[in-house]
Short mmCIF file of C-alpha atoms in Angstrom, two decimals:
data_model
loop_
_atom_site.label_atom_id
_atom_site.label_comp_id
_atom_site.label_asym_id
_atom_site.label_seq_id
_atom_site.Cartn_x
_atom_site.Cartn_y
_atom_site.Cartn_z
CA MET A 1 -53.41 60.91 167.86
CA THR A 2 -51.50 61.41 164.76
CA THR A 3 -48.85 59.05 165.80
CA THR A 4 -51.71 56.35 166.27
CA VAL A 5 -53.22 57.13 162.84
CA THR A 6 -49.65 56.71 161.29
CA ASN A 7 -48.96 53.41 162.89
CA LYS A 8 -52.46 52.03 162.11
CA ALA A 9 -51.84 53.07 158.39
CA THR A 10 -48.09 51.49 158.74
CA ALA A 11 -49.80 48.32 159.94
CA ASN A 12 -52.30 48.36 156.99
CA ILE A 13 -49.55 49.07 154.54
CA ASN A 14 -47.56 46.15 156.11
CA LYS A 15 -50.66 43.92 155.83
CA ILE A 16 -51.35 44.80 152.30
CA LEU A 17 -47.62 44.23 151.34
CA ASP A 18 -47.47 40.98 153.02
CA THR A 19 -50.45 39.66 151.26
CA VAL A 20 -49.26 40.93 147.93
CA LEU A 21 -46.03 39.20 148.52
CA ASP A 22 -47.28 36.12 149.60
CA ALA A 23 -49.62 35.86 146.64
CA ALA A 24 -46.71 36.80 144.15
CA PRO A 25 -45.99 34.09 141.74
CA ILE A 26 -42.31 35.08 142.16
CA GLY A 27 -39.80 34.40 145.06
CA PHE A 28 -39.10 37.33 147.37
CA LEU A 29 -36.33 37.66 149.76
CA LEU A 30 -35.13 40.36 152.29
CA VAL A 31 -31.48 39.77 153.09
CA ASP A 32 -29.35 41.79 155.79
CA SER A 33 -25.81 43.34 155.32
CA GLN A 34 -24.51 39.94 156.75
CA GLY A 35 -26.17 37.86 154.23
CA ARG A 36 -28.80 36.44 156.66
CA ILE A 37 -32.34 35.89 155.46
CA LYS A 38 -34.78 38.09 157.37
CA HIS A 39 -37.76 37.67 155.31
CA PHE A 40 -39.23 35.74 152.37
CA ASN A 41 -42.67 35.09 150.71
CA LYS A 42 -44.57 32.01 150.52
CA HIS A 43 -43.32 31.22 146.82
CA CYS A 44 -39.89 30.88 148.01
CA GLU A 45 -41.01 27.81 150.28
CA GLY A 46 -42.38 26.13 147.31
CA LEU A 47 -39.39 27.08 145.13
CA PHE A 48 -36.51 25.84 147.46
CA GLY A 49 -38.23 23.31 149.50
CA PHE A 50 -37.62 24.89 152.75
CA THR A 51 -40.10 25.79 155.65
CA LYS A 52 -40.22 29.32 157.15
CA LYS A 53 -38.26 28.09 160.08
CA GLU A 54 -35.67 26.09 158.27
CA LEU A 55 -34.69 29.45 156.32
CA LEU A 56 -35.17 32.28 158.79
CA ASP A 57 -31.77 33.91 159.70
CA LYS A 58 -29.90 31.28 157.71
CA PRO A 59 -27.13 32.57 155.14
CA ILE A 60 -28.52 33.37 151.81
CA GLU A 61 -25.80 30.90 150.52
CA THR A 62 -28.02 28.10 151.72
CA LEU A 63 -29.91 28.55 148.52
CA LEU A 64 -26.78 28.40 146.22
CA PRO A 65 -25.21 25.30 144.64
CA GLY A 66 -22.25 24.31 146.87
CA GLN A 67 -19.55 25.26 144.39
CA LEU A 68 -20.69 28.76 144.43
CA ARG A 69 -21.22 29.58 148.22
CA GLU A 70 -17.65 30.76 148.99
CA SER A 71 -17.29 33.18 146.07
CA HIS A 72 -20.73 34.49 146.75
CA VAL A 73 -19.99 35.77 150.23
CA GLY A 74 -17.23 38.13 148.58
CA MET A 75 -19.38 39.24 145.85
CA ARG A 76 -22.32 39.90 148.37
CA ASP A 77 -19.87 42.05 150.55
CA ASN A 78 -18.86 44.24 147.36
CA PHE A 79 -22.54 44.60 146.53
CA ILE A 80 -23.26 46.11 150.16
CA THR A 81 -20.31 48.52 149.95
CA GLU A 82 -21.58 49.63 146.36
CA PRO A 83 -25.19 49.05 146.17
CA TRP A 84 -27.39 49.85 143.09
CA PRO A 85 -30.51 48.14 141.86
CA ARG A 86 -29.85 45.71 139.11
CA MET A 87 -30.45 42.30 137.48
CA MET A 88 -28.09 39.94 138.89
CA GLY A 89 -25.39 37.94 136.74
CA ALA A 90 -26.31 39.86 133.37
CA GLY A 91 -25.05 37.75 130.57
CA ARG A 92 -24.56 34.46 132.34
CA GLU A 93 -26.63 31.79 133.84
CA LEU A 94 -27.66 31.68 137.28
CA PHE A 95 -28.52 28.64 139.40
CA ALA A 96 -30.24 28.11 142.72
CA GLN A 97 -30.24 24.79 144.86
CA ARG A 98 -33.33 23.18 146.36
CA LYS A 99 -33.35 21.49 150.03
CA ASP A 100 -33.01 18.16 148.26
CA GLY A 101 -30.03 19.30 146.45
CA SER A 102 -31.27 19.64 142.84
CA GLN A 103 -30.49 22.87 140.93
CA PHE A 104 -32.41 24.98 138.57
CA PRO A 105 -31.84 28.03 136.40
CA ILE A 106 -33.11 31.36 137.84
CA GLU A 107 -33.16 35.11 137.14
CA ILE A 108 -32.59 37.53 140.19
CA GLY A 109 -33.39 41.03 140.63
CA LEU A 110 -31.35 42.85 143.39
CA GLY A 111 -32.49 46.13 145.31
CA PRO A 112 -30.65 47.75 148.04
CA VAL A 113 -32.62 49.36 150.89
CA GLU A 114 -31.52 51.13 153.89
CA ILE A 115 -33.63 50.92 157.04
CA GLU A 116 -32.65 52.71 160.30
CA GLY A 117 -29.14 52.77 159.23
CA GLU A 118 -28.82 49.16 158.64
CA MET A 119 -28.36 48.02 154.83
CA TYR A 120 -30.91 45.27 153.41
CA VAL A 121 -30.95 43.73 149.94
CA THR A 122 -34.10 42.83 148.47
CA ALA A 123 -34.15 39.92 145.95
CA THR A 124 -36.75 38.68 143.60
CA VAL A 125 -36.42 35.21 142.31
CA ILE A 126 -37.80 33.57 138.97
CA ASP A 127 -37.53 29.87 138.13
CA ILE A 128 -36.71 29.98 134.52
CA THR A 129 -36.43 26.20 133.66
CA GLU A 130 -39.39 26.13 131.56
CA LYS A 131 -38.69 29.52 129.86
CA GLN A 132 -35.14 28.23 128.99
CA GLN A 133 -36.62 24.77 127.55
CA HIS A 134 -39.29 26.67 125.63
CA ASP A 135 -36.60 29.03 124.21
CA ALA A 136 -34.32 26.15 123.19
CA GLN A 137 -37.31 24.48 121.47
CA LYS A 138 -38.14 27.56 119.71
CA LYS A 139 -34.63 27.89 118.51
CA ALA A 140 -34.02 24.59 117.38
CA ARG A 141 -37.42 24.41 115.52
CA LEU A 142 -36.50 27.76 113.84
CA GLU A 143 -33.07 26.75 112.82
CA GLN A 144 -34.36 23.33 111.47
CA SER A 145 -37.02 25.16 109.37
CA HIS A 146 -34.47 27.69 108.11
CA TYR A 147 -32.22 24.90 107.07
CA GLU A 148 -34.68 23.08 105.39
CA GLU A 149 -36.06 25.93 103.42
CA LEU A 150 -32.60 26.83 102.34
CA MET A 151 -31.86 23.19 101.19
CA GLN A 152 -35.19 23.19 99.20
CA LEU A 153 -34.46 26.56 97.78
CA SER A 154 -30.67 25.66 96.67
CA SER A 155 -31.32 22.65 94.37
CA PRO A 156 -34.51 22.15 92.62
CA LEU A 157 -34.29 19.52 89.84
CA LEU A 158 -36.14 20.34 86.69
CA THR A 159 -37.25 17.92 84.04
CA VAL A 160 -36.70 19.37 80.67
CA TRP A 161 -36.56 16.56 78.10
CA LYS A 162 -37.25 12.88 78.56
CA GLY A 163 -34.08 11.48 80.58
CA ILE A 164 -32.57 14.98 81.04
CA LYS A 165 -32.71 16.93 84.26
CA VAL A 166 -31.41 20.35 84.95
CA LEU A 167 -30.01 21.34 88.22
CA PRO A 168 -29.86 25.23 88.38
CA LEU A 169 -27.25 26.20 90.96
CA VAL A 170 -27.74 29.74 92.37
CA GLY A 171 -25.91 31.91 95.10
CA THR A 172 -22.66 30.57 96.93
CA LEU A 173 -21.57 26.98 96.48
CA ASP A 174 -20.18 25.31 99.73
CA SER A 175 -19.48 21.86 100.21
CA ILE A 176 -22.65 21.10 102.05
CA ARG A 177 -24.86 22.52 99.45
CA THR A 178 -22.87 20.73 96.98
CA GLN A 179 -23.21 17.55 98.74
CA ASP A 180 -26.83 18.03 99.17
CA ALA A 181 -27.29 18.88 95.61
CA MET A 182 -25.31 15.95 94.39
CA GLU A 183 -27.34 13.46 96.81
CA LYS A 184 -30.64 14.56 95.33
CA ALA A 185 -29.35 14.56 91.78
CA LEU A 186 -27.87 11.09 92.01
CA THR A 187 -30.94 9.61 93.81
CA CYS A 188 -33.08 11.40 91.29
CA MET A 189 -30.89 9.78 88.40
CA ALA A 190 -31.26 6.20 89.95
CA GLU A 191 -34.94 6.43 90.62
CA GLU A 192 -35.99 8.08 87.23
CA GLN A 193 -33.19 6.38 85.02
CA ILE A 194 -31.99 9.95 84.06
CA ARG A 195 -29.24 9.79 81.47
CA VAL A 196 -28.20 13.46 81.26
CA LEU A 197 -27.84 15.94 84.06
CA ILE A 198 -27.25 19.67 83.10
CA VAL A 199 -25.67 21.69 86.08
CA ASP A 200 -26.48 25.49 85.27
CA ILE A 201 -24.14 27.79 87.07
CA THR A 202 -25.49 31.06 85.52
CA GLY A 203 -26.51 32.04 89.27
CA VAL A 204 -23.21 31.11 90.92
CA LEU A 205 -21.66 34.05 92.43
CA THR A 206 -18.04 33.20 92.39
CA VAL A 207 -16.35 30.17 90.82
CA ASP A 208 -12.93 29.65 92.44
CA THR A 209 -10.80 26.54 92.77
CA MET A 210 -13.00 25.06 95.40
CA VAL A 211 -16.34 25.40 93.56
CA SER A 212 -14.48 23.98 90.43
CA ASP A 213 -13.56 20.98 92.58
CA HIS A 214 -17.13 20.58 93.85
CA LEU A 215 -18.31 20.57 90.00
CA ILE A 216 -15.79 18.32 89.04
CA ARG A 217 -16.74 15.82 91.62
CA MET A 218 -20.30 16.17 90.78
CA ALA A 219 -19.53 15.41 87.15
CA THR A 220 -17.39 12.32 88.22
CA ALA A 221 -20.45 10.97 90.25
CA VAL A 222 -22.76 11.16 87.42
CA ARG A 223 -20.39 9.78 84.98
CA LEU A 224 -19.74 6.72 87.53
CA MET A 225 -23.67 6.38 87.82
CA GLY A 226 -23.78 6.01 84.13
CA GLY A 227 -25.04 9.21 83.11
CA ASP A 228 -23.52 12.39 81.56
CA CYS A 229 -22.98 15.58 83.11
CA ILE A 230 -22.97 18.83 81.01
CA LEU A 231 -22.06 22.17 82.65
CA THR A 232 -23.74 25.22 81.33
CA GLY A 233 -24.15 28.79 81.96
CA ILE A 234 -20.36 29.71 81.98
CA SER A 235 -19.98 33.56 81.49
CA PRO A 236 -16.98 34.97 80.08
CA GLU A 237 -15.85 36.12 83.58
CA VAL A 238 -16.11 32.72 84.86
CA ALA A 239 -14.23 31.20 81.95
CA ARG A 240 -11.57 33.77 82.41
CA THR A 241 -11.44 33.34 86.33
CA VAL A 242 -11.28 29.41 85.84
CA THR A 243 -8.27 29.69 83.23
CA GLN A 244 -6.32 31.95 85.12
CA LEU A 245 -6.69 29.88 88.17
CA GLY A 246 -5.26 26.89 86.25
CA VAL A 247 -8.25 24.79 86.96
CA ASP A 248 -8.57 21.77 84.41
CA LEU A 249 -12.23 21.56 83.47
CA SER A 250 -11.46 19.39 80.52
CA THR A 251 -13.09 16.48 82.23
CA LEU A 252 -16.32 18.08 82.06
CA HIS A 253 -18.46 18.82 79.02
CA THR A 254 -19.21 22.60 79.20
CA ARG A 255 -21.45 25.00 77.17
CA ALA A 256 -21.76 28.68 77.21
CA THR A 257 -25.60 28.47 77.62
CA LEU A 258 -28.26 26.23 78.94
CA ALA A 259 -29.83 26.18 75.48
CA ASP A 260 -26.63 24.66 74.17
CA GLY A 261 -26.18 22.36 76.86
CA LEU A 262 -29.89 21.05 76.23
CA ALA A 263 -29.12 20.47 72.40
CA LEU A 264 -26.07 18.64 73.40
CA GLY A 265 -28.14 16.44 75.96
CA ILE A 266 -30.84 15.69 73.42
CA LYS A 267 -28.12 14.42 70.90
CA VAL A 268 -26.65 12.25 73.82
CA ILE A 269 -30.12 10.79 74.60
CA GLU A 270 -30.85 9.92 70.96
CA THR A 271 -27.48 8.48 69.95
CA GLY A 272 -27.33 6.79 73.30
CA ARG A 273 -23.69 6.52 73.47
CA GLY A 274 -22.74 9.28 75.46
CA PHE A 275 -19.89 11.63 74.66
CA MET B 1 -17.00 -22.15 96.10
CA GLN B 2 -19.47 -19.63 95.46
CA SER B 3 -19.19 -18.14 92.03
CA ILE B 4 -20.94 -15.48 89.87
CA PRO B 5 -22.47 -16.64 86.35
CA VAL B 6 -21.22 -15.10 83.31
CA LEU B 7 -23.97 -15.00 80.81
CA LYS B 8 -23.38 -14.91 77.08
CA ILE B 9 -25.75 -12.93 74.98
CA GLY B 10 -24.64 -12.57 71.33
CA PRO B 11 -21.29 -10.96 71.31
CA VAL B 12 -21.82 -9.69 74.97
CA LEU B 13 -20.99 -11.14 78.09
CA LEU B 14 -23.43 -10.22 81.15
CA VAL B 15 -22.14 -10.33 84.62
CA SER B 16 -24.82 -9.49 87.21
CA ILE B 17 -23.30 -9.41 90.56
CA GLN B 18 -26.20 -10.44 93.01
CA THR B 19 -24.21 -10.86 96.25
CA GLU B 20 -21.66 -8.63 98.03
CA LEU B 21 -18.17 -9.31 96.62
CA HIS B 22 -15.62 -10.42 99.00
CA ASP B 23 -12.09 -10.12 97.94
CA SER B 24 -11.23 -13.57 96.61
CA LEU B 25 -14.64 -13.73 94.99
CA ALA B 26 -13.80 -10.53 93.15
CA VAL B 27 -10.47 -11.91 92.05
CA ASN B 28 -12.19 -15.02 91.02
CA LEU B 29 -14.66 -13.09 88.91
CA GLN B 30 -12.02 -11.40 86.95
CA ASP B 31 -10.37 -14.68 85.99
CA THR B 32 -13.87 -15.79 84.88
CA ILE B 33 -14.59 -12.77 82.84
CA LEU B 34 -11.14 -12.94 81.07
CA TYR B 35 -11.36 -16.61 80.22
CA LYS B 36 -14.92 -16.21 79.12
CA ILE B 37 -13.85 -13.39 76.81
CA ARG B 38 -11.22 -15.69 75.21
CA ASP B 39 -13.36 -18.88 74.95
CA THR B 40 -16.31 -17.29 73.69
CA ARG B 41 -14.37 -14.34 71.72
CA ALA B 42 -17.01 -11.68 73.15
CA ARG B 43 -16.43 -8.22 72.24
CA ALA B 44 -18.03 -6.52 75.26
CA VAL B 45 -18.86 -7.03 78.92
CA LEU B 46 -21.80 -5.55 80.88
CA ILE B 47 -21.14 -5.66 84.69
CA ASP B 48 -24.40 -4.92 86.56
CA ILE B 49 -23.56 -3.86 90.05
CA THR B 50 -27.33 -2.71 90.99
CA ALA B 51 -27.27 -5.09 93.85
CA MET B 52 -23.98 -3.94 95.33
CA GLU B 53 -24.46 -1.83 98.48
CA ILE B 54 -20.59 -1.62 99.06
CA VAL B 55 -17.72 -1.11 96.78
CA ASP B 56 -14.57 -0.76 98.71
CA SER B 57 -11.12 0.42 97.34
CA PHE B 58 -10.05 -3.20 96.73
CA ILE B 59 -13.28 -4.10 94.63
CA ALA B 60 -13.19 -0.61 92.83
CA ARG B 61 -9.54 -1.50 91.64
CA ILE B 62 -10.40 -5.09 90.56
CA LEU B 63 -13.34 -3.44 88.50
CA SER B 64 -10.80 -0.86 87.10
CA GLU B 65 -8.16 -3.51 86.18
CA THR B 66 -10.60 -5.96 84.71
CA THR B 67 -11.65 -3.14 82.36
CA GLN B 68 -8.05 -2.62 81.21
CA MET B 69 -7.27 -6.21 80.94
CA ALA B 70 -10.27 -6.78 78.76
CA SER B 71 -9.50 -3.91 76.58
CA VAL B 72 -6.00 -5.43 75.82
CA MET B 73 -8.18 -8.38 74.74
CA ASP B 74 -10.43 -6.01 72.68
CA ALA B 75 -13.31 -6.29 74.59
CA ARG B 76 -15.18 -3.25 76.16
CA VAL B 77 -16.52 -3.19 79.64
CA VAL B 78 -19.41 -1.13 80.63
CA LEU B 79 -20.29 -0.85 84.46
CA VAL B 80 -24.08 -0.61 85.04
CA GLY B 81 -26.21 0.58 87.61
CA MET B 82 -23.97 1.94 90.42
CA ARG B 83 -25.88 3.01 93.47
CA PRO B 84 -25.96 6.73 94.43
CA ALA B 85 -24.57 5.95 98.04
CA VAL B 86 -21.79 3.88 96.34
CA THR B 87 -21.05 6.64 93.90
CA MET B 88 -20.83 9.20 96.61
CA THR B 89 -18.51 6.94 98.65
CA LEU B 90 -16.14 6.26 95.71
CA VAL B 91 -15.93 9.81 94.83
CA ASP B 92 -15.23 10.90 98.48
CA MET B 93 -12.35 8.22 98.47
CA GLY B 94 -10.96 9.78 95.29
CA MET B 95 -11.67 6.44 93.38
CA THR B 96 -13.01 7.95 90.13
CA LEU B 97 -12.45 5.00 88.08
CA PRO B 98 -10.92 6.88 85.05
CA GLY B 99 -11.29 5.17 81.64
CA ILE B 100 -14.55 3.03 82.63
CA ASP B 101 -17.69 3.21 80.76
CA THR B 102 -20.83 3.40 82.60
CA ALA B 103 -24.55 3.18 82.10
CA ILE B 104 -27.68 3.86 84.09
CA ASN B 105 -29.06 0.30 83.41
CA ILE B 106 -28.39 -2.75 81.33
CA GLU B 107 -30.51 -1.53 78.37
CA ALA B 108 -28.81 1.82 78.26
CA GLY B 109 -25.47 -0.28 78.52
CA LEU B 110 -26.41 -2.26 75.65
CA PHE B 111 -27.35 0.65 73.58
CA LYS B 112 -23.96 2.17 74.52
CA LEU B 113 -22.27 -0.79 73.12
CA GLY B 114 -23.94 -0.51 70.05
CA TYR B 115 -26.57 -3.18 70.52
CA GLU B 116 -30.30 -2.83 71.18
CA LEU B 117 -33.27 -5.07 71.29
CA CYS B 118 -35.24 -5.82 68.48
CA ALA B 119 -38.38 -7.43 67.84
CA ILE B 120 -38.50 -10.07 65.19
CA ARG B 121 -41.65 -9.97 62.76
CA GLN B 122 -43.04 -13.29 61.65
CA ASP B 123 -41.25 -12.61 58.10
CA GLY B 124 -38.04 -12.90 59.94
CA HIS B 125 -37.25 -9.00 59.82
CA ALA B 126 -35.92 -7.40 62.80
CA VAL B 127 -37.72 -4.11 63.81
CA ARG B 128 -36.31 -1.66 66.19
CA GLU B 129 -38.30 -1.55 69.36
CA PRO B 130 -39.85 1.89 69.95
CA ALA B 131 -40.30 1.05 73.67
CA LEU B 132 -36.50 1.23 74.03
CA MET B 133 -36.10 5.02 74.48
CA GLU B 134 -39.29 4.93 76.78
CA THR B 135 -37.39 2.42 78.93
CA VAL B 136 -34.21 4.33 78.86
CA ASP B 137 -36.18 7.38 80.02
CA GLY B 138 -37.54 5.19 82.83
CA GLN B 139 -41.10 5.48 81.52
CA ASP B 140 -41.89 1.63 81.60
#
């Protein structure tokens, strides 16, 4: 009597389990210790393109890309001798292969289970193609918006007088930022017929030979365009470093403060003769 | 053969390059400018390169040389209207054209040379155009 009840209960549980597994939106496989596929749910058929008949009792390697099949046999044996539940392939990308030979990225969870002295491994499989595409797009969008934000922040051009623009530089000056600032400043000069560009470096953290070189390039470009470039915001520390580094700033017109630079710029505009 | 006109406005020669300069044309232009300086006894040359989209190292050298040659003949050269893209290419190539005078547009160039446009009143007196500074500032 008890046995019958237990059998009936087991049958019920099996029925429920099968229904759950077949309805699940992920692939489920049961593999024996020799790597043969013993059981799999409906989702797997759609995922890999095989029918039930084609896959049953076949080696699990059937579902792997050709170049991985051989090495997988060894890894599978290792797992059977030392089984513990885990996510497969932590930290690297896994691929599966469909019947038609196409490959797709997957995530796999492995769970060892012992049934009547035999080792079996359950594997749950998710196709992550869409997730990967989504992640990549999201990452690209984020990077782009960060970069644009930084670029906008890094080089605003301020009108302070007719024909005079101020370019306040803040933070660290690298070649990309300098190039960007230079491009913007030169384009603006051509469009608005700007005569004087004041570059203020009060907010620049360090002025070394590299940064000085960038500034000299910028001043040269402004001169070639027919404008005059004034470098302002030079602190005593910057003056000291630059001199000790042996950087020759004599080709630049420099002033200690923005106010002095502006006064010089207005003089240039009014006389119209440059320096 | 194609040539670039060199116009005389008072003591100033105006050279507006409206075509891409190939090498022989550039050499030719240099000759034309120097002979014109001698013939017209011009004191200054405005070279307008607003229309030029490419200035390679050869053209840059020709322009630089022309400036020096003109200065030996006591004429001052001002290079006008270099495009941003051209400027950046030259700076990247390290061609900084030392010693060349530049201006953002022709009017600013004239001003730099010490000339400016005047209006002539009916009584024959010249009146300084108040509009000049406006145009220099790009407000016209």
